[in-house]
PDB file of C-alpha atoms in Angstrom:
ATOM      1  CA  UNK I1331       0.000   0.000   0.000  1.00 36.00           C
ATOM      2  CA  UNK I1332       1.391   3.407  -1.004  1.00 39.00           C
ATOM      3  CA  UNK I1333       1.911   5.936   1.737  1.00 46.00           C
ATOM      4  CA  UNK I1334       2.283   9.681   1.637  1.00 66.00           C
ATOM      5  CA  UNK I1335       3.398  12.239   4.183  1.00 72.00           C
ATOM      6  CA  UNK I1336       1.946  15.609   5.073  1.00 71.00           C
ATOM      7  CA  UNK I1337       4.004  18.159   6.969  1.00 75.00           C
ATOM      8  CA  UNK I1338       3.466  21.374   8.853  1.00 74.00           C
ATOM      9  CA  UNK I1339       5.763  23.992  10.362  1.00 73.00           C
ATOM     10  CA  UNK I1340       4.887  25.775  13.580  1.00 70.00           C
ATOM     11  CA  UNK I1341       6.369  29.012  14.868  1.00 69.00           C
ATOM     12  CA  UNK I1342       6.587  29.978  18.541  1.00 66.00           C
ATOM     13  CA  UNK I1343       5.275  26.646  19.812  1.00 74.00           C
ATOM     14  CA  UNK I1344       7.139  24.697  22.497  1.00 76.00           C
ATOM     15  CA  UNK I1345       7.725  20.990  21.890  1.00 79.00           C
ATOM     16  CA  UNK I1346       6.411  18.868  24.784  1.00 79.00           C
ATOM     17  CA  UNK I1347       8.448  15.692  25.383  1.00 78.00           C
ATOM     18  CA  UNK I1348       5.815  14.218  27.689  1.00 76.00           C
ATOM     19  CA  UNK I1349       2.998  14.819  25.208  1.00 79.00           C
ATOM     20  CA  UNK I1350       5.172  13.221  22.506  1.00 81.00           C
ATOM     21  CA  UNK I1351       5.805  10.124  24.662  1.00 76.00           C
ATOM     22  CA  UNK I1352       2.086   9.840  25.424  1.00 76.00           C
ATOM     23  CA  UNK I1353       1.170  10.256  21.752  1.00 77.00           C
ATOM     24  CA  UNK I1354       3.544   7.461  20.743  1.00 75.00           C
ATOM     25  CA  UNK I1355       1.746   5.102  23.128  1.00 71.00           C
ATOM     26  CA  UNK I1356      -1.720   5.786  21.709  1.00 73.00           C
ATOM     27  CA  UNK I1357      -2.739   3.258  19.068  1.00 71.00           C
ATOM     28  CA  UNK I1358      -5.855   4.801  17.564  1.00 78.00           C
ATOM     29  CA  UNK I1359      -7.117   4.686  13.994  1.00 79.00           C
ATOM     30  CA  UNK I1360      -8.470   8.198  14.548  1.00 86.00           C
ATOM     31  CA  UNK I1361      -4.954   9.657  15.005  1.00 88.00           C
ATOM     32  CA  UNK I1362      -2.530  10.052  12.111  1.00 87.00           C
ATOM     33  CA  UNK I1363       0.870   8.461  12.882  1.00 86.00           C
ATOM     34  CA  UNK I1364       3.504  11.090  13.643  1.00 86.00           C
ATOM     35  CA  UNK I1365       6.498  10.197  11.459  1.00 84.00           C
ATOM     36  CA  UNK I1366       9.140  12.818  12.229  1.00 81.00           C
ATOM     37  CA  UNK I1367       9.628  15.846  14.462  1.00 81.00           C
ATOM     38  CA  UNK I1368      12.306  18.488  14.047  1.00 80.00           C
ATOM     39  CA  UNK I1369      12.795  21.429  16.385  1.00 72.00           C
ATOM     40  CA  UNK I1370      15.080  24.299  15.376  1.00 74.00           C
ATOM     41  CA  UNK I1371      14.837  27.388  17.560  1.00 69.00           C
ATOM     42  CA  UNK I1372      11.236  28.584  17.503  1.00 68.00           C
ATOM     43  CA  UNK I1373      10.457  26.482  14.392  1.00 78.00           C
ATOM     44  CA  UNK I1374       8.864  23.069  14.898  1.00 78.00           C
ATOM     45  CA  UNK I1375       8.401  20.765  11.875  1.00 85.00           C
ATOM     46  CA  UNK I1376       6.014  17.798  12.097  1.00 85.00           C
ATOM     47  CA  UNK I1377       5.316  15.108   9.483  1.00 87.00           C
ATOM     48  CA  UNK I1378       2.405  12.643   9.484  1.00 87.00           C
ATOM     49  CA  UNK I1379       1.840   9.416   7.600  1.00 85.00           C
ATOM     50  CA  UNK I1380      -1.325   9.432   5.503  1.00 84.00           C
ATOM     51  CA  UNK I1381      -2.408   6.154   3.903  1.00 75.00           C
ATOM     52  CA  UNK I1382      -5.126   5.860   1.257  1.00 64.00           C
ATOM     53  CA  UNK I1383      -7.394   3.961   3.624  1.00 61.00           C
ATOM     54  CA  UNK I1384      -7.852   7.218   5.550  1.00 69.00           C
ATOM     55  CA  UNK I1385      -9.735   8.737   2.639  1.00 80.00           C
ATOM     56  CA  UNK I1386      -9.516  12.382   1.640  1.00 86.00           C
ATOM     57  CA  UNK I1387      -8.549  15.461   3.558  1.00 88.00           C
ATOM     58  CA  UNK I1388     -11.592  17.461   4.619  1.00 89.00           C
ATOM     59  CA  UNK I1389     -10.463  20.231   2.254  1.00 87.00           C
ATOM     60  CA  UNK I1390     -10.436  17.884  -0.763  1.00 86.00           C
ATOM     61  CA  UNK I1391     -13.587  16.093   0.323  1.00 86.00           C
ATOM     62  CA  UNK I1392     -15.556  19.352   0.476  1.00 83.00           C
ATOM     63  CA  UNK I1393     -14.332  20.355  -2.987  1.00 82.00           C
ATOM     64  CA  UNK I1394     -15.058  16.933  -4.574  1.00 80.00           C
ATOM     65  CA  UNK I1395     -18.163  15.758  -2.713  1.00 78.00           C
ATOM     66  CA  UNK I1396     -21.410  17.083  -1.357  1.00 75.00           C
ATOM     67  CA  UNK I1397     -21.144  17.404   2.406  1.00 78.00           C
ATOM     68  CA  UNK I1398     -24.170  16.183   4.334  1.00 80.00           C
ATOM     69  CA  UNK I1399     -25.314  16.324   7.943  1.00 81.00           C
ATOM     70  CA  UNK I1400     -24.172  12.734   8.564  1.00 85.00           C
ATOM     71  CA  UNK I1401     -20.568  13.696   7.853  1.00 87.00           C
ATOM     72  CA  UNK I1402     -20.779  16.705  10.192  1.00 88.00           C
ATOM     73  CA  UNK I1403     -22.322  14.475  12.867  1.00 90.00           C
ATOM     74  CA  UNK I1404     -19.479  11.983  12.402  1.00 91.00           C
ATOM     75  CA  UNK I1405     -16.866  14.722  12.861  1.00 92.00           C
ATOM     76  CA  UNK I1406     -18.511  15.850  16.109  1.00 93.00           C
ATOM     77  CA  UNK I1407     -18.856  12.263  17.380  1.00 92.00           C
ATOM     78  CA  UNK I1408     -15.208  11.656  16.580  1.00 92.00           C
ATOM     79  CA  UNK I1409     -13.894  14.695  18.472  1.00 93.00           C
ATOM     80  CA  UNK I1410     -16.122  13.988  21.502  1.00 92.00           C
ATOM     81  CA  UNK I1411     -14.878  10.391  21.703  1.00 90.00           C
ATOM     82  CA  UNK I1412     -11.284  11.426  21.068  1.00 89.00           C
ATOM     83  CA  UNK I1413     -11.405  14.038  23.837  1.00 88.00           C
ATOM     84  CA  UNK I1414     -12.306  11.402  26.453  1.00 85.00           C
ATOM     85  CA  UNK I1415      -9.535   9.072  25.216  1.00 83.00           C
ATOM     86  CA  UNK I1416      -6.892  11.814  25.168  1.00 84.00           C
ATOM     87  CA  UNK I1417      -7.748  12.714  28.775  1.00 80.00           C
ATOM     88  CA  UNK I1418      -6.681   9.210  29.828  1.00 75.00           C
ATOM     89  CA  UNK I1419      -3.236  10.022  28.423  1.00 76.00           C
ATOM     90  CA  UNK I1420      -3.077  13.470  30.064  1.00 76.00           C
ATOM     91  CA  UNK I1421      -3.596  15.148  26.669  1.00 82.00           C
ATOM     92  CA  UNK I1422      -6.261  17.525  25.340  1.00 85.00           C
ATOM     93  CA  UNK I1423      -7.809  18.218  21.906  1.00 89.00           C
ATOM     94  CA  UNK I1424      -5.959  21.555  21.980  1.00 89.00           C
ATOM     95  CA  UNK I1425      -3.031  19.663  20.449  1.00 89.00           C
ATOM     96  CA  UNK I1426      -5.010  18.686  17.343  1.00 91.00           C
ATOM     97  CA  UNK I1427      -4.398  20.514  14.070  1.00 90.00           C
ATOM     98  CA  UNK I1428      -7.710  22.166  13.231  1.00 90.00           C
ATOM     99  CA  UNK I1429      -6.951  22.645   9.563  1.00 89.00           C
ATOM    100  CA  UNK I1430      -9.018  21.140   6.724  1.00 89.00           C
ATOM    101  CA  UNK I1431      -5.810  19.780   5.151  1.00 88.00           C
ATOM    102  CA  UNK I1432      -4.976  17.766   8.293  1.00 89.00           C
ATOM    103  CA  UNK I1433      -8.405  16.274   9.016  1.00 91.00           C
ATOM    104  CA  UNK I1434      -9.177  13.154   6.977  1.00 90.00           C
ATOM    105  CA  UNK I1435     -12.565  11.645   6.226  1.00 88.00           C
ATOM    106  CA  UNK I1436     -13.065   8.172   4.790  1.00 85.00           C
ATOM    107  CA  UNK I1437     -16.473   8.129   3.021  1.00 78.00           C
ATOM    108  CA  UNK I1438     -16.616   4.328   3.098  1.00 79.00           C
ATOM    109  CA  UNK I1439     -16.555   3.803   6.856  1.00 78.00           C
ATOM    110  CA  UNK I1440     -16.969   7.455   7.992  1.00 80.00           C
ATOM    111  CA  UNK I1441     -13.670   7.220   9.885  1.00 87.00           C
ATOM    112  CA  UNK I1442     -12.362  10.671  10.837  1.00 91.00           C
ATOM    113  CA  UNK I1443      -8.591  10.946  11.381  1.00 90.00           C
ATOM    114  CA  UNK I1444      -6.850  13.804  13.167  1.00 91.00           C
ATOM    115  CA  UNK I1445      -3.241  15.001  13.416  1.00 90.00           C
ATOM    116  CA  UNK I1446      -1.943  15.638  16.944  1.00 90.00           C
ATOM    117  CA  UNK I1447       0.882  18.070  17.758  1.00 88.00           C
ATOM    118  CA  UNK I1448       3.048  17.276  20.829  1.00 85.00           C
ATOM    119  CA  UNK I1449       3.228  20.868  21.982  1.00 82.00           C
ATOM    120  CA  UNK I1450       2.471  22.823  25.116  1.00 79.00           C
ATOM    121  CA  UNK I1451      -1.243  23.580  24.813  1.00 77.00           C
ATOM    122  CA  UNK I1452      -1.811  26.001  27.679  1.00 74.00           C
ATOM    123  CA  UNK I1453      -3.996  28.897  26.546  1.00 72.00           C
ATOM    124  CA  UNK I1454      -5.094  27.305  23.257  1.00 75.00           C
ATOM    125  CA  UNK I1455      -8.867  27.444  22.720  1.00 80.00           C
ATOM    126  CA  UNK I1456      -9.514  24.254  20.779  1.00 88.00           C
ATOM    127  CA  UNK I1457     -13.313  24.614  20.794  1.00 89.00           C
ATOM    128  CA  UNK I1458     -13.076  27.927  18.942  1.00 88.00           C
ATOM    129  CA  UNK I1459     -10.887  26.222  16.327  1.00 89.00           C
ATOM    130  CA  UNK I1460     -13.311  23.302  16.056  1.00 91.00           C
ATOM    131  CA  UNK I1461     -16.219  25.713  15.681  1.00 89.00           C
ATOM    132  CA  UNK I1462     -14.527  27.328  12.680  1.00 89.00           C
ATOM    133  CA  UNK I1463     -14.229  23.907  11.006  1.00 89.00           C
ATOM    134  CA  UNK I1464     -17.851  23.006  11.783  1.00 88.00           C
ATOM    135  CA  UNK I1465     -19.153  26.328  10.467  1.00 85.00           C
ATOM    136  CA  UNK I1466     -17.394  25.728   7.158  1.00 83.00           C
ATOM    137  CA  UNK I1467     -18.831  22.208   6.902  1.00 83.00           C
ATOM    138  CA  UNK I1468     -22.349  23.385   7.658  1.00 78.00           C
ATOM    139  CA  UNK I1469     -22.238  25.958   4.871  1.00 74.00           C
ATOM    140  CA  UNK I1470     -21.410  23.167   2.414  1.00 69.00           C
ATOM    141  CA  UNK I1471     -23.893  20.611   3.769  1.00 66.00           C
ATOM    142  CA  UNK I1472     -27.039  22.570   4.705  1.00 61.00           C
ATOM    143  CA  UNK I1473     -29.498  24.716   2.905  1.00 56.00           C
ATOM    144  CA  UNK I1474     -29.321  28.231   4.273  1.00 52.00           C
ATOM    145  CA  UNK I1475     -32.627  28.055   6.244  1.00 56.00           C
ATOM    146  CA  UNK I1476     -31.233  25.046   8.126  1.00 62.00           C
ATOM    147  CA  UNK I1477     -28.032  26.930   8.955  1.00 65.00           C
ATOM    148  CA  UNK I1478     -30.236  29.774  10.155  1.00 69.00           C
ATOM    149  CA  UNK I1479     -31.956  27.360  12.542  1.00 77.00           C
ATOM    150  CA  UNK I1480     -28.594  26.285  13.959  1.00 79.00           C
ATOM    151  CA  UNK I1481     -27.162  29.773  14.571  1.00 79.00           C
ATOM    152  CA  UNK I1482     -27.938  29.716  18.336  1.00 83.00           C
ATOM    153  CA  UNK I1483     -25.673  26.649  18.611  1.00 83.00           C
ATOM    154  CA  UNK I1484     -22.814  28.254  16.676  1.00 83.00           C
ATOM    155  CA  UNK I1485     -22.029  31.158  18.975  1.00 83.00           C
ATOM    156  CA  UNK I1486     -18.432  31.024  20.173  1.00 79.00           C
ATOM    157  CA  UNK I1487     -19.333  32.182  23.679  1.00 80.00           C
ATOM    158  CA  UNK I1488     -21.544  29.133  24.316  1.00 81.00           C
ATOM    159  CA  UNK I1489     -20.409  26.547  21.760  1.00 87.00           C
ATOM    160  CA  UNK I1490     -20.645  22.938  22.924  1.00 90.00           C
ATOM    161  CA  UNK I1491     -19.889  19.991  20.582  1.00 91.00           C
ATOM    162  CA  UNK I1492     -22.267  17.781  22.576  1.00 91.00           C
ATOM    163  CA  UNK I1493     -25.224  20.179  22.364  1.00 90.00           C
ATOM    164  CA  UNK I1494     -24.676  20.866  18.666  1.00 88.00           C
ATOM    165  CA  UNK I1495     -24.532  17.120  18.048  1.00 89.00           C
ATOM    166  CA  UNK I1496     -27.924  16.690  19.701  1.00 88.00           C
ATOM    167  CA  UNK I1497     -29.323  19.534  17.610  1.00 86.00           C
ATOM    168  CA  UNK I1498     -28.064  17.969  14.397  1.00 85.00           C
ATOM    169  CA  UNK I1499     -29.553  14.621  15.351  1.00 84.00           C
ATOM    170  CA  UNK I1500     -32.865  16.299  16.021  1.00 77.00           C
ATOM    171  CA  UNK I1501     -32.926  15.382  19.696  1.00 45.00           C
ATOM    172  CA  UNK I1502     -32.295  18.915  20.936  1.00 44.00           C
ATOM    173  CA  UNK I1503     -35.164  21.348  20.533  1.00 43.00           C
ATOM    174  CA  UNK I1504     -34.445  24.919  19.572  1.00 41.00           C
ATOM    175  CA  UNK I1505     -36.660  25.904  22.468  1.00 38.00           C
ATOM    176  CA  UNK I1506     -34.089  24.481  24.873  1.00 40.00           C
ATOM    177  CA  UNK I1507     -31.448  26.923  23.646  1.00 42.00           C
ATOM    178  CA  UNK I1508     -30.184  29.099  26.529  1.00 43.00           C
ATOM    179  CA  UNK I1509     -32.393  32.163  26.759  1.00 40.00           C
ATOM    180  CA  UNK I1510     -29.334  34.410  27.097  1.00 44.00           C
ATOM    181  CA  UNK I1511     -28.486  33.790  23.450  1.00 44.00           C
ATOM    182  CA  UNK I1512     -30.216  35.934  20.808  1.00 42.00           C
ATOM    183  CA  UNK I1513     -32.574  34.087  18.495  1.00 40.00           C
ATOM    184  CA  UNK I1514     -32.173  34.582  14.753  1.00 41.00           C
ATOM    185  CA  UNK I1515     -34.519  37.140  13.274  1.00 39.00           C
ATOM    186  CA  UNK I1516     -37.693  35.975  11.555  1.00 38.00           C
ATOM    187  CA  UNK I1517     -36.804  37.896   8.418  1.00 39.00           C
ATOM    188  CA  UNK I1518     -34.364  35.592   6.626  1.00 37.00           C
ATOM    189  CA  UNK I1519     -31.343  36.966   4.795  1.00 42.00           C
ATOM    190  CA  UNK I1520     -29.022  34.328   3.314  1.00 41.00           C
ATOM    191  CA  UNK I1521     -26.073  36.671   2.798  1.00 43.00           C
ATOM    192  CA  UNK I1522     -26.195  37.811   6.428  1.00 41.00           C
ATOM    193  CA  UNK I1523     -26.249  34.208   7.625  1.00 41.00           C
ATOM    194  CA  UNK I1524     -23.258  33.258   5.508  1.00 43.00           C
ATOM    195  CA  UNK I1525     -21.349  36.353   6.612  1.00 46.00           C
ATOM    196  CA  UNK I1526     -22.124  35.471  10.225  1.00 42.00           C
ATOM    197  CA  UNK I1527     -20.884  31.900   9.839  1.00 41.00           C
ATOM    198  CA  UNK I1528     -17.692  32.655   7.937  1.00 44.00           C
ATOM    199  CA  UNK I1529     -16.670  35.881   9.662  1.00 43.00           C
ATOM    200  CA  UNK I1530     -13.116  35.727  10.969  1.00 38.00           C
ATOM    201  CA  UNK I1531     -12.977  39.290  12.198  1.00 38.00           C
ATOM    202  CA  UNK I1532     -15.675  39.011  14.833  1.00 42.00           C
ATOM    203  CA  UNK I1533     -14.405  40.274  18.168  1.00 41.00           C
ATOM    204  CA  UNK I1534     -14.075  37.607  20.823  1.00 41.00           C
ATOM    205  CA  UNK I1535     -15.905  38.431  24.014  1.00 38.00           C
ATOM    206  CA  UNK I1536     -13.664  38.545  27.073  1.00 37.00           C
ATOM    207  CA  UNK I1537     -13.978  35.412  29.153  1.00 39.00           C
ATOM    208  CA  UNK I1538     -15.179  35.737  32.699  1.00 38.00           C
ATOM    209  CA  UNK I1539     -12.338  35.472  35.202  1.00 36.00           C
ATOM    210  CA  UNK I1540     -13.106  32.789  37.734  1.00 37.00           C
ATOM    211  CA  UNK I1541     -12.544  33.723  41.358  1.00 38.00           C
ATOM    212  CA  UNK I1542      -9.879  31.730  43.215  1.00 40.00           C
ATOM    213  CA  UNK I1543     -11.064  29.107  45.694  1.00 33.00           C
ATOM    214  CA  UNK I1544     -10.916  30.379  49.254  1.00 38.00           C
ATOM    215  CA  UNK I1545      -9.753  27.581  51.539  1.00 35.00           C
ATOM    216  CA  UNK I1546     -12.031  27.139  54.536  1.00 37.00           C
ATOM    217  CA  UNK I1547     -12.615  24.322  56.984  1.00 36.00           C
ATOM    218  CA  UNK I1548     -14.836  22.720  54.332  1.00 36.00           C
ATOM    219  CA  UNK I1549     -12.460  23.105  51.395  1.00 33.00           C
ATOM    220  CA  UNK I1550      -9.076  22.710  53.079  1.00 34.00           C
ATOM    221  CA  UNK I1551      -8.906  19.078  51.981  1.00 36.00           C
ATOM    222  CA  UNK I1552      -8.429  20.174  48.334  1.00 37.00           C
ATOM    223  CA  UNK I1553      -4.896  19.228  47.292  1.00 47.00           C
ATOM    224  CA  UNK I1554      -3.232  18.748  43.941  1.00 56.00           C
ATOM    225  CA  UNK I1555      -1.530  15.358  43.962  1.00 77.00           C
ATOM    226  CA  UNK I1556       1.447  14.448  41.781  1.00 85.00           C
ATOM    227  CA  UNK I1557       1.120  11.479  39.442  1.00 86.00           C
ATOM    228  CA  UNK I1558       3.200   8.557  38.265  1.00 90.00           C
ATOM    229  CA  UNK I1559       2.140   7.627  34.717  1.00 87.00           C
ATOM    230  CA  UNK I1560       3.342   4.405  33.120  1.00 87.00           C
ATOM    231  CA  UNK I1561       5.264   4.995  29.878  1.00 84.00           C
ATOM    232  CA  UNK I1562       4.249   1.609  28.439  1.00 82.00           C
ATOM    233  CA  UNK I1563       0.566   2.128  29.295  1.00 80.00           C
ATOM    234  CA  UNK I1564      -0.263   5.804  30.054  1.00 76.00           C
ATOM    235  CA  UNK I1565      -3.771   4.830  31.146  1.00 74.00           C
ATOM    236  CA  UNK I1566      -2.062   3.282  34.209  1.00 83.00           C
ATOM    237  CA  UNK I1567      -1.680   6.163  36.666  1.00 83.00           C
ATOM    238  CA  UNK I1568      -0.873   6.382  40.375  1.00 88.00           C
ATOM    239  CA  UNK I1569      -1.860   9.402  42.485  1.00 85.00           C
ATOM    240  CA  UNK I1570       0.687  10.192  45.219  1.00 88.00           C
ATOM    241  CA  UNK I1571      -1.571  11.310  48.057  1.00 82.00           C
ATOM    242  CA  UNK I1572       0.833  11.029  50.991  1.00 85.00           C
ATOM    243  CA  UNK I1573       3.998  12.835  52.046  1.00 88.00           C
ATOM    244  CA  UNK I1574       5.766   9.458  51.991  1.00 92.00           C
ATOM    245  CA  UNK I1575       4.825   6.993  49.249  1.00 93.00           C
ATOM    246  CA  UNK I1576       6.208   3.460  49.345  1.00 94.00           C
ATOM    247  CA  UNK I1577       6.708   1.698  45.997  1.00 95.00           C
ATOM    248  CA  UNK I1578       7.109  -2.064  45.661  1.00 94.00           C
ATOM    249  CA  UNK I1579       5.540  -5.529  45.368  1.00 93.00           C
ATOM    250  CA  UNK I1580       4.323  -5.874  48.963  1.00 92.00           C
ATOM    251  CA  UNK I1581       0.619  -5.458  49.709  1.00 89.00           C
ATOM    252  CA  UNK I1582       1.352  -2.618  52.138  1.00 89.00           C
ATOM    253  CA  UNK I1583       2.949  -0.472  49.409  1.00 91.00           C
ATOM    254  CA  UNK I1584       1.134   2.695  48.334  1.00 89.00           C
ATOM    255  CA  UNK I1585       2.155   2.076  44.708  1.00 91.00           C
ATOM    256  CA  UNK I1586       1.836  -1.666  44.201  1.00 92.00           C
ATOM    257  CA  UNK I1587       3.835  -2.962  41.218  1.00 93.00           C
ATOM    258  CA  UNK I1588       3.390  -6.671  40.610  1.00 91.00           C
ATOM    259  CA  UNK I1589       6.473  -7.123  38.435  1.00 93.00           C
ATOM    260  CA  UNK I1590       9.374  -9.591  38.943  1.00 93.00           C
ATOM    261  CA  UNK I1591      11.987  -6.838  38.529  1.00 95.00           C
ATOM    262  CA  UNK I1592      10.487  -4.855  41.422  1.00 95.00           C
ATOM    263  CA  UNK I1593      11.577  -5.561  45.000  1.00 95.00           C
ATOM    264  CA  UNK I1594       9.052  -5.999  47.790  1.00 94.00           C
ATOM    265  CA  UNK I1595       9.900  -2.546  49.164  1.00 95.00           C
ATOM    266  CA  UNK I1596      11.740  -0.993  46.247  1.00 96.00           C
ATOM    267  CA  UNK I1597      11.735   2.805  46.580  1.00 95.00           C
ATOM    268  CA  UNK I1598      10.163   5.737  48.383  1.00 95.00           C
ATOM    269  CA  UNK I1599       8.994   9.189  47.253  1.00 95.00           C
ATOM    270  CA  UNK I1600       9.018  11.871  49.963  1.00 93.00           C
ATOM    271  CA  UNK I1601       7.286  15.253  49.856  1.00 91.00           C
ATOM    272  CA  UNK I1602       9.187  17.962  51.742  1.00 91.00           C
ATOM    273  CA  UNK I1603       7.690  21.447  51.506  1.00 86.00           C
ATOM    274  CA  UNK I1604       7.317  22.090  47.780  1.00 86.00           C
ATOM    275  CA  UNK I1605       9.955  19.531  46.737  1.00 90.00           C
ATOM    276  CA  UNK I1606       9.845  15.802  46.024  1.00 93.00           C
ATOM    277  CA  UNK I1607      12.635  13.309  46.640  1.00 95.00           C
ATOM    278  CA  UNK I1608      13.163   9.724  45.454  1.00 96.00           C
ATOM    279  CA  UNK I1609      15.261   7.184  47.308  1.00 95.00           C
ATOM    280  CA  UNK I1610      16.104   3.567  46.590  1.00 96.00           C
ATOM    281  CA  UNK I1611      15.496   1.097  49.452  1.00 94.00           C
ATOM    282  CA  UNK I1612      18.397  -1.259  48.675  1.00 93.00           C
ATOM    283  CA  UNK I1613      16.425  -2.850  45.856  1.00 95.00           C
ATOM    284  CA  UNK I1614      17.776  -5.735  43.777  1.00 94.00           C
ATOM    285  CA  UNK I1615      17.472  -4.114  40.342  1.00 95.00           C
ATOM    286  CA  UNK I1616      17.909  -0.493  41.326  1.00 95.00           C
ATOM    287  CA  UNK I1617      16.054   2.774  40.760  1.00 95.00           C
ATOM    288  CA  UNK I1618      16.811   5.325  38.042  1.00 95.00           C
ATOM    289  CA  UNK I1619      15.969   8.934  37.224  1.00 94.00           C
ATOM    290  CA  UNK I1620      16.276   9.781  33.513  1.00 90.00           C
ATOM    291  CA  UNK I1621      18.297   6.553  32.999  1.00 90.00           C
ATOM    292  CA  UNK I1622      20.793   7.483  35.758  1.00 93.00           C
ATOM    293  CA  UNK I1623      21.130   4.942  38.556  1.00 94.00           C
ATOM    294  CA  UNK I1624      20.099   6.353  41.909  1.00 93.00           C
ATOM    295  CA  UNK I1625      22.837   6.112  44.566  1.00 90.00           C
ATOM    296  CA  UNK I1626      21.339   8.381  47.221  1.00 92.00           C
ATOM    297  CA  UNK I1627      18.176  10.337  47.951  1.00 94.00           C
ATOM    298  CA  UNK I1628      17.650  12.689  44.981  1.00 95.00           C
ATOM    299  CA  UNK I1629      15.171  15.452  44.164  1.00 94.00           C
ATOM    300  CA  UNK I1630      12.803  14.701  41.275  1.00 94.00           C
ATOM    301  CA  UNK I1631      11.136  17.272  39.045  1.00 90.00           C
ATOM    302  CA  UNK I1632       8.076  17.549  36.822  1.00 85.00           C
ATOM    303  CA  UNK I1633       8.411  15.509  33.612  1.00 83.00           C
ATOM    304  CA  UNK I1634      11.336  13.353  34.686  1.00 88.00           C
ATOM    305  CA  UNK I1635      11.324   9.620  33.971  1.00 90.00           C
ATOM    306  CA  UNK I1636      11.535   7.300  36.965  1.00 93.00           C
ATOM    307  CA  UNK I1637      12.499   3.659  36.483  1.00 95.00           C
ATOM    308  CA  UNK I1638      11.586   1.141  39.195  1.00 95.00           C
ATOM    309  CA  UNK I1639      13.261  -2.123  38.181  1.00 94.00           C
ATOM    310  CA  UNK I1640      12.090  -2.487  34.566  1.00 93.00           C
ATOM    311  CA  UNK I1641       8.977  -0.308  35.048  1.00 93.00           C
ATOM    312  CA  UNK I1642       9.207   3.247  33.693  1.00 92.00           C
ATOM    313  CA  UNK I1643       7.017   6.150  34.835  1.00 91.00           C
ATOM    314  CA  UNK I1644       6.712   9.849  34.068  1.00 88.00           C
ATOM    315  CA  UNK I1645       6.537  12.012  37.188  1.00 90.00           C
ATOM    316  CA  UNK I1646       4.016  14.854  36.918  1.00 85.00           C
ATOM    317  CA  UNK I1647       3.329  17.519  39.521  1.00 78.00           C
TER     318      UNK I1647
END
């Protein structure tokens, strides 16, 4: 089977090693395989493998075929499912490339394939990017009166993939639209509707700033716990609740690893103030941080790789 590669270059994006490691462990038909990555200064180059079984890019599909509501529904179903799967790997849809050239649709099985970027995604509004894609698809697939009916669901300030999906399936009544959103006018004007959908210059409303949580006797138990995430199976995660966490094969261990390379009481993670330390407890096969054998109690930092015997974990704070 012939294969082709699509590439993109990103400026001012930071490559995320942890996101890359997680991405490499995800075996999903809905994600395009990431072939190569190259980082030079503030330029990040990414290449993805695209096989013919993945169909056409959304850009080519729209130009060659008639879009219909079923295809739009499939795109929404795909992103909703993918979001829940990515969360298991500590990733978010903000890393997806929301570009019609990097979203693939197979008309035979309706499989939607996405390209994921292993970058730092803080501050990226992925729902706004998805909304732009959906608006473009709706223009191609719906008669204008139907797009007019869907306008209350296409406002950036209240856009929800789940609610729009229900509306497209006919299970969500227009009457249930939040009353704070303006209803489309009775007098229909097709040019105004299209301008509304495709406008890229519309000012984004400032988001409400959430107030910080005030710790009281009722909320003082709230605590952010660090995580150990398995590199071989990122869905396997251990929350480190205590100031001293014992790792090993014994039943009394806080992190129980039933692996022959792990000693009964193998290692310990200690929380001191704002710092975390790892120490080996005279284990048989040793403990490593970033492939370096641990000889004494050593501080560990966010994103470092911890190896307990033959078991590797990423430490996240």
